[in-house]
Short mmCIF file of C-alpha atoms in Angstrom, two decimals:
data_model
loop_
_atom_site.label_atom_id
_atom_site.label_comp_id
_atom_site.label_asym_id
_atom_site.label_seq_id
_atom_site.Cartn_x
_atom_site.Cartn_y
_atom_site.Cartn_z
CA ASP A 211 113.75 105.45 79.15
CA THR A 212 115.54 102.10 79.46
CA GLU A 213 115.00 101.01 75.90
CA VAL A 214 117.36 99.53 73.37
CA THR A 215 115.83 99.30 69.92
CA GLN A 216 116.86 96.98 67.13
CA THR A 217 115.89 96.90 63.48
CA PRO A 218 114.82 94.92 61.62
CA LYS A 219 112.94 92.46 63.82
CA HIS A 220 113.30 89.71 61.23
CA LEU A 221 115.69 89.32 58.32
CA VAL A 222 115.96 86.67 55.63
CA MET A 223 119.03 86.83 53.42
CA GLY A 224 120.85 84.72 50.89
CA MET A 225 124.47 83.76 51.24
CA THR A 226 125.55 86.36 48.67
CA ASN A 227 123.60 89.26 50.17
CA LYS A 228 124.88 92.21 52.16
CA LYS A 229 122.67 93.44 54.96
CA SER A 230 123.00 95.45 58.15
CA LEU A 231 121.50 95.21 61.62
CA LYS A 232 120.94 98.40 63.56
CA CYS A 233 120.84 99.05 67.29
CA GLU A 234 120.07 102.32 69.05
CA GLN A 235 119.90 103.55 72.63
CA HIS A 236 119.34 106.97 74.15
CA MET A 237 120.23 106.24 77.75
CA GLY A 238 123.66 107.85 77.59
CA HIS A 239 125.33 104.44 77.75
CA ARG A 240 128.89 104.30 76.46
CA ALA A 241 129.29 100.52 76.16
CA MET A 242 127.42 98.58 73.48
CA TYR A 243 127.45 94.87 72.78
CA TRP A 244 126.52 92.38 70.09
CA TYR A 245 125.53 88.84 71.05
CA LYS A 246 124.53 85.84 68.99
CA GLN A 247 122.02 83.37 70.39
CA LYS A 248 121.21 80.03 68.79
CA ALA A 249 118.05 78.14 69.72
CA LYS A 250 118.11 76.69 73.24
CA LYS A 251 121.60 78.12 73.85
CA PRO A 252 122.72 81.09 75.94
CA PRO A 253 123.77 84.38 74.36
CA GLU A 254 127.38 84.41 73.16
CA LEU A 255 129.31 87.66 73.17
CA MET A 256 130.55 88.75 69.76
CA PHE A 257 131.75 92.36 70.07
CA VAL A 258 132.01 95.10 72.69
CA TYR A 259 132.37 98.79 71.96
CA SER A 260 133.40 101.12 74.75
CA TYR A 261 133.33 104.86 74.07
CA GLU A 262 132.89 104.11 70.36
CA LYS A 263 136.05 102.00 70.21
CA LEU A 264 136.08 98.27 69.58
CA SER A 265 137.25 96.74 72.84
CA ILE A 266 136.44 93.06 72.39
CA ASN A 267 136.18 90.89 69.29
CA GLU A 268 135.54 87.32 70.36
CA SER A 269 137.23 85.82 67.29
CA VAL A 270 134.18 86.48 65.17
CA PRO A 271 134.50 85.64 61.43
CA SER A 272 135.15 88.64 59.19
CA ARG A 273 131.81 88.18 57.45
CA PHE A 274 130.45 90.02 60.52
CA SER A 275 131.65 93.62 60.63
CA PRO A 276 130.63 95.86 63.53
CA GLU A 277 130.49 99.64 63.42
CA CYS A 278 129.81 102.25 66.08
CA PRO A 279 129.21 105.58 64.31
CA ASN A 280 128.36 107.42 67.55
CA SER A 281 127.63 106.75 71.19
CA SER A 282 123.96 105.94 70.53
CA LEU A 283 124.21 103.77 67.48
CA LEU A 284 125.68 100.33 66.78
CA ASN A 285 125.57 98.51 63.46
CA LEU A 286 126.43 94.97 62.44
CA HIS A 287 127.20 94.57 58.76
CA LEU A 288 126.64 91.12 57.31
CA HIS A 289 128.20 89.75 54.14
CA ALA A 290 128.50 86.26 52.66
CA LEU A 291 126.89 84.61 55.65
CA GLN A 292 126.42 80.89 56.02
CA PRO A 293 123.22 79.03 56.98
CA GLU A 294 124.79 78.24 60.38
CA ASP A 295 124.82 82.00 61.07
CA SER A 296 121.03 81.88 61.39
CA ALA A 297 120.30 82.98 64.95
CA LEU A 298 118.87 85.70 67.16
CA TYR A 299 121.22 88.68 67.22
CA LEU A 300 120.98 90.70 70.39
CA CYS A 301 122.27 94.17 71.07
CA ALA A 302 122.82 95.43 74.60
CA SER A 303 124.15 98.54 76.28
CA SER A 304 125.50 99.60 79.66
CA LEU A 305 126.88 102.73 81.28
CA ALA A 306 130.55 101.65 80.98
CA GLY A 307 131.11 103.07 84.45
CA GLY A 308 132.17 99.86 86.15
CA ILE A 309 131.44 96.21 86.74
CA GLN A 310 128.38 96.82 88.91
CA GLU A 311 125.93 98.02 86.34
CA THR A 312 122.98 96.74 84.38
CA GLN A 313 123.25 95.60 80.82
CA TYR A 314 120.02 96.28 78.91
CA PHE A 315 119.12 94.07 75.97
CA GLY A 316 117.20 95.02 72.87
CA PRO A 317 114.46 92.76 71.46
CA GLY A 318 116.81 91.18 68.95
CA THR A 319 116.88 90.56 65.22
CA ARG A 320 115.98 87.07 64.13
CA LEU A 321 118.17 86.23 61.14
CA LEU A 322 117.63 83.41 58.68
CA VAL A 323 120.32 82.71 56.10
CA LEU A 324 119.21 80.65 53.14
CA GLN B 61 137.07 80.50 78.83
CA LYS B 62 135.61 80.73 82.30
CA GLU B 63 132.63 78.46 82.89
CA VAL B 64 129.19 79.04 84.34
CA GLU B 65 127.09 75.95 84.98
CA GLN B 66 123.38 75.52 85.50
CA ASN B 67 121.05 72.55 85.55
CA SER B 68 119.14 72.77 82.27
CA GLY B 69 115.93 71.43 83.82
CA PRO B 70 113.08 71.66 83.31
CA LEU B 71 112.40 72.49 86.91
CA SER B 72 108.70 71.92 87.52
CA VAL B 73 106.98 73.50 90.51
CA PRO B 74 103.31 73.99 91.35
CA GLU B 75 101.83 77.48 91.56
CA GLY B 76 102.54 79.10 94.90
CA ALA B 77 105.64 77.03 95.62
CA ILE B 78 109.24 78.21 95.95
CA ALA B 79 111.44 77.67 92.90
CA SER B 80 115.16 77.34 93.58
CA LEU B 81 117.60 77.88 90.73
CA ASN B 82 121.31 77.24 91.12
CA CYS B 83 124.48 78.30 89.35
CA THR B 84 128.19 77.62 89.86
CA TYR B 85 131.07 79.49 88.29
CA SER B 86 134.73 78.70 87.80
CA ASP B 87 136.45 82.10 88.03
CA ARG B 88 137.20 82.78 91.69
CA GLY B 89 137.97 86.42 90.82
CA SER B 90 134.47 87.18 89.52
CA GLN B 91 132.81 90.07 91.31
CA SER B 92 129.40 90.63 89.75
CA PHE B 93 126.60 88.19 89.09
CA PHE B 94 123.28 88.49 87.33
CA TRP B 95 120.09 86.55 86.82
CA TYR B 96 118.22 87.11 83.57
CA ARG B 97 114.81 85.77 82.62
CA GLN B 98 114.15 84.90 79.00
CA TYR B 99 110.75 84.02 77.63
CA SER B 100 110.67 81.92 74.48
CA GLY B 101 111.43 84.06 71.44
CA LYS B 102 112.20 87.15 73.54
CA SER B 103 115.38 88.82 74.72
CA PRO B 104 116.88 88.42 78.21
CA GLU B 105 115.48 90.64 80.95
CA LEU B 106 117.46 91.39 84.12
CA ILE B 107 115.82 90.02 87.27
CA MET B 108 118.51 90.44 89.90
CA SER B 109 122.11 91.49 90.29
CA ILE B 110 124.30 90.64 93.29
CA TYR B 111 127.84 91.62 94.16
CA SER B 112 128.37 90.75 97.86
CA ASN B 113 128.14 87.52 99.80
CA GLY B 114 124.74 86.89 101.33
CA ASP B 115 121.16 87.46 100.27
CA LYS B 116 119.54 90.20 98.24
CA GLU B 117 115.77 90.41 98.10
CA ASP B 118 113.53 92.15 95.58
CA GLY B 119 109.85 91.35 95.84
CA ARG B 120 109.33 87.64 95.28
CA PHE B 121 112.94 87.16 94.17
CA THR B 122 115.96 86.50 96.37
CA ALA B 123 119.47 86.12 95.03
CA GLN B 124 122.09 84.39 97.16
CA LEU B 125 125.84 84.56 96.65
CA ASN B 126 128.57 82.47 98.24
CA LYS B 127 131.92 83.43 96.76
CA ALA B 128 133.85 80.85 98.81
CA SER B 129 131.77 78.09 97.25
CA GLN B 130 131.52 79.92 93.89
CA TYR B 131 127.79 79.51 93.99
CA VAL B 132 124.88 81.79 93.09
CA SER B 133 121.23 80.96 93.49
CA LEU B 134 117.85 82.53 92.77
CA LEU B 135 114.77 81.81 94.83
CA ILE B 136 111.35 82.66 93.48
CA ARG B 137 108.66 82.68 96.15
CA ASP B 138 104.95 82.22 95.42
CA SER B 139 105.76 81.04 91.90
CA GLN B 140 103.25 82.00 89.22
CA PRO B 141 102.60 80.43 85.80
CA SER B 142 103.89 83.71 84.32
CA ASP B 143 107.29 82.88 85.87
CA SER B 144 107.61 79.98 83.42
CA ALA B 145 110.69 80.89 81.39
CA THR B 146 114.38 80.13 81.04
CA TYR B 147 116.53 81.67 83.75
CA LEU B 148 120.06 82.56 82.75
CA CYS B 149 122.85 83.01 85.26
CA ALA B 150 125.53 85.42 84.05
CA VAL B 151 128.93 86.18 85.54
CA ASN B 152 130.95 89.24 84.62
CA GLU B 153 134.50 88.31 83.62
CA GLY B 154 135.45 91.88 82.89
CA ASN B 155 137.21 94.20 85.32
CA THR B 156 137.16 97.45 83.39
CA GLY B 157 134.51 99.93 82.37
CA PHE B 158 132.47 97.46 80.37
CA GLN B 159 131.10 94.04 81.14
CA LYS B 160 132.11 90.73 79.66
CA LEU B 161 129.23 88.47 80.61
CA VAL B 162 129.53 84.71 80.48
CA PHE B 163 126.14 83.03 80.56
CA GLY B 164 125.21 79.64 81.86
CA THR B 165 123.13 77.38 79.64
CA GLY B 166 119.98 78.40 81.50
CA THR B 167 117.42 76.55 83.60
CA ARG B 168 113.95 76.14 82.19
CA LEU B 169 111.30 76.72 84.86
CA LEU B 170 107.76 75.42 84.46
CA VAL B 171 105.13 76.59 86.96
CA SER B 172 101.93 74.60 86.76
CA PRO B 173 98.56 76.12 87.79
#
């Protein structure tokens, strides 16, 4: 099973709302990633968790709050977002065994902030 | 921030032709390189990975790496209309147990029947 699942598929939220994105994998991967992708742009790395510890935060605004409750689950909590945060949010995972490994992407959550 | 550059295209080829996609990167220390395919509205899907100089073949796809020239390419033989997508070159900046991928802007490939 090489599947990374993400819920919800689509999300519409107002600027005062609080919502969460969820990502799950059962491949035994110990590195999990959040990316943001705007239309016609490449994915941009936001956060990396390795063995449930936050290893990289690419200077992401605090209105995005990641959480890794266990090795299979990754959340992204959203609060007070701006319309420019509307994008496709991608989760990915990899073994965390080295640089020569495959990173598997989930289908993404398409977020619209009104 | 290390840079990865691709021609944005679109690259138009007829069905059955060879499509050649190119990518250059700025970090001479990079050791792992990936090609992802992304259909419109979908997530990236890994096509090829390459770590050593030379060619690596998988079916209709061949990845080529030249570390001296800091150049990676992807050849798609016998191109099919279903190959029409954006192809993203990604370079791993990380050197520990997890990856830190830097993506190029992608090349849009159009294969006409």
